Coordinates of C-alpha atoms in Angstrom, one line a residue:
M6 CA 131.1 91.6 19.9
T7 CA 135.6 91.0 19.4
R8 CA 138.1 90.9 21.9
L9 CA 139.4 94.2 20.6
L10 CA 136.2 96.0 22.3
D11 CA 136.6 94.1 25.5
K12 CA 135.9 97.1 28.0
D13 CA 139.3 96.0 30.1
L14 CA 141.0 95.7 26.9
L15 CA 140.2 99.3 26.4
V16 CA 140.3 101.0 29.9
L17 CA 144.4 99.2 29.6
L18 CA 145.0 100.8 26.4
C19 CA 143.5 104.3 28.4
R20 CA 145.4 103.8 31.6
L21 CA 148.6 103.6 29.2
L22 CA 148.0 106.5 27.1
M23 CA 147.1 108.7 29.9
S24 CA 150.4 107.6 31.9
V25 CA 153.2 108.5 29.4
C26 CA 152.2 112.1 30.1
M27 CA 153.0 111.8 33.7
I28 CA 155.7 109.8 33.5
R29 CA 157.6 111.0 30.3
Y30 CA 157.7 114.6 32.2
G31 CA 158.2 113.5 35.7
A32 CA 161.5 111.2 34.5
A33 CA 162.6 114.3 32.6
K34 CA 162.7 116.3 35.7
L35 CA 164.6 113.9 37.5
I36 CA 167.0 114.1 34.5
D37 CA 167.3 117.6 34.4
I38 CA 166.2 118.7 37.6
D39 CA 166.4 122.6 36.1
L40 CA 163.7 121.6 34.0
F41 CA 160.8 121.6 37.1
V42 CA 163.0 124.5 39.4
N43 CA 163.5 127.3 36.3
H44 CA 159.6 126.7 34.7
V45 CA 157.4 129.4 34.7
T46 CA 154.4 127.0 36.4
T47 CA 157.0 126.3 39.0
R48 CA 157.6 129.7 39.3
R49 CA 153.9 131.0 39.4
F50 CA 153.8 128.4 42.1
M51 CA 156.3 129.7 44.0
E52 CA 154.9 133.3 44.0
L53 CA 151.4 131.8 45.6
V54 CA 153.2 130.2 48.6
A55 CA 156.5 131.4 48.9
R56 CA 156.0 135.1 47.5
G57 CA 158.5 134.5 44.7
A58 CA 161.5 132.2 46.6
P59 CA 162.7 130.0 44.3
A60 CA 162.0 126.1 44.3
P61 CA 163.6 124.0 47.0
L62 CA 165.5 121.5 45.2
W63 CA 163.9 118.7 47.8
F64 CA 160.6 119.8 46.4
A65 CA 161.4 119.7 42.4
Y66 CA 162.9 116.3 42.9
A67 CA 159.5 115.0 45.6
N68 CA 157.4 116.7 42.5
A69 CA 159.3 114.8 39.7
L70 CA 159.3 111.3 42.1
F71 CA 155.2 112.1 42.8
Q72 CA 154.7 112.2 38.9
T73 CA 156.5 109.9 37.9
A74 CA 155.7 107.0 40.4
A75 CA 151.9 107.9 40.1
G76 CA 152.2 107.2 36.5
L77 CA 153.5 104.0 37.4
C78 CA 150.9 103.4 39.4
V79 CA 148.5 104.0 36.8
L80 CA 150.0 102.6 34.0
I81 CA 150.4 98.8 35.7
G82 CA 147.0 99.3 38.2
F83 CA 148.6 99.2 41.7
R84 CA 146.2 101.6 43.8
A85 CA 145.3 103.2 40.6
R86 CA 142.7 104.7 42.1
V87 CA 144.3 106.7 44.8
A88 CA 147.0 107.4 42.6
A89 CA 144.8 108.9 39.6
G90 CA 142.9 110.8 42.6
L91 CA 146.3 112.2 43.9
L92 CA 147.1 112.8 40.3
V93 CA 143.8 114.9 40.2
V94 CA 144.8 117.2 42.9
W95 CA 147.9 117.6 41.6
L96 CA 146.5 118.7 37.9
A97 CA 144.0 120.8 39.5
V98 CA 146.7 122.9 41.1
L99 CA 148.8 122.8 38.5
T100 CA 146.2 123.6 35.6
F101 CA 144.8 126.5 37.4
V102 CA 148.6 128.1 38.6
G103 CA 150.2 127.1 36.1
H104 CA 148.3 127.9 33.0
P105 CA 146.5 131.1 33.1
F106 CA 145.8 131.7 29.5
W107 CA 142.9 134.7 30.9
R108 CA 146.2 136.7 32.3
L109 CA 148.7 136.3 29.3
S110 CA 148.6 137.7 25.8
G111 CA 149.6 136.8 22.6
G112 CA 151.5 133.2 21.8
D113 CA 151.9 132.7 25.8
A114 CA 147.8 132.7 25.9
L115 CA 147.7 130.9 22.9
L116 CA 150.1 128.3 24.6
N117 CA 148.5 128.2 28.1
E118 CA 144.9 127.6 27.0
S119 CA 146.2 124.8 24.7
L120 CA 148.6 123.1 27.9
F121 CA 145.1 124.1 30.5
Y122 CA 143.0 122.2 28.3
R123 CA 145.3 118.9 27.3
N124 CA 145.4 119.4 31.1
L125 CA 141.6 119.1 31.5
G126 CA 141.2 116.2 29.4
L127 CA 143.5 114.0 31.8
L128 CA 141.7 115.2 34.6
A129 CA 138.5 113.8 33.4
A130 CA 141.0 110.2 32.4
F131 CA 142.2 110.2 35.9
L132 CA 138.3 110.9 37.2
L133 CA 137.1 108.0 35.3
I134 CA 139.9 106.1 37.0
V135 CA 139.1 107.1 40.2
A136 CA 135.4 106.0 39.7
H137 CA 135.9 103.0 37.9
G138 CA 139.1 101.6 38.6
A139 CA 141.7 100.1 36.7
G140 CA 140.0 97.4 34.9
R141 CA 140.7 93.2 34.9
W142 CA 144.4 93.8 33.5
A143 CA 145.9 95.3 36.3
V144 CA 147.9 94.4 39.4
D145 CA 145.5 95.1 41.8
A146 CA 142.7 92.8 39.7
T147 CA 144.9 89.8 41.0
D148 CA 143.4 90.9 44.4
R149 CA 139.4 90.4 43.7
K150 CA 138.1 86.8 42.6

């Protein structure tokens, strides 16, 4: 077939598409850390782990840096399997704690259901990177012969 359907080109395109979400939202948090600290998902998480105490600023920055850096690692293919695996764990927690649409009603339930299923799709995409790697066009691919 044509080079357009090359498996490694498709993996590169997938890495680009799946990383955009992580990089964009991680960078937005770094620019305005209140996006994270005051977000309903953060408050739900803090209710579970700290009896509702506000998220410490260091935690907010660590989260934003992790999300941005892991997204960049998957994008360029540097330790992509490890970064994708960490994102799977992070997204699983975020998805089930942050978007419990089954406990909500009305517009909140609809929005959170949409975000829940979007995150499941991202989880699947990152799991594919964990399982199959980042492909030929990745920084780590230069280590292979």
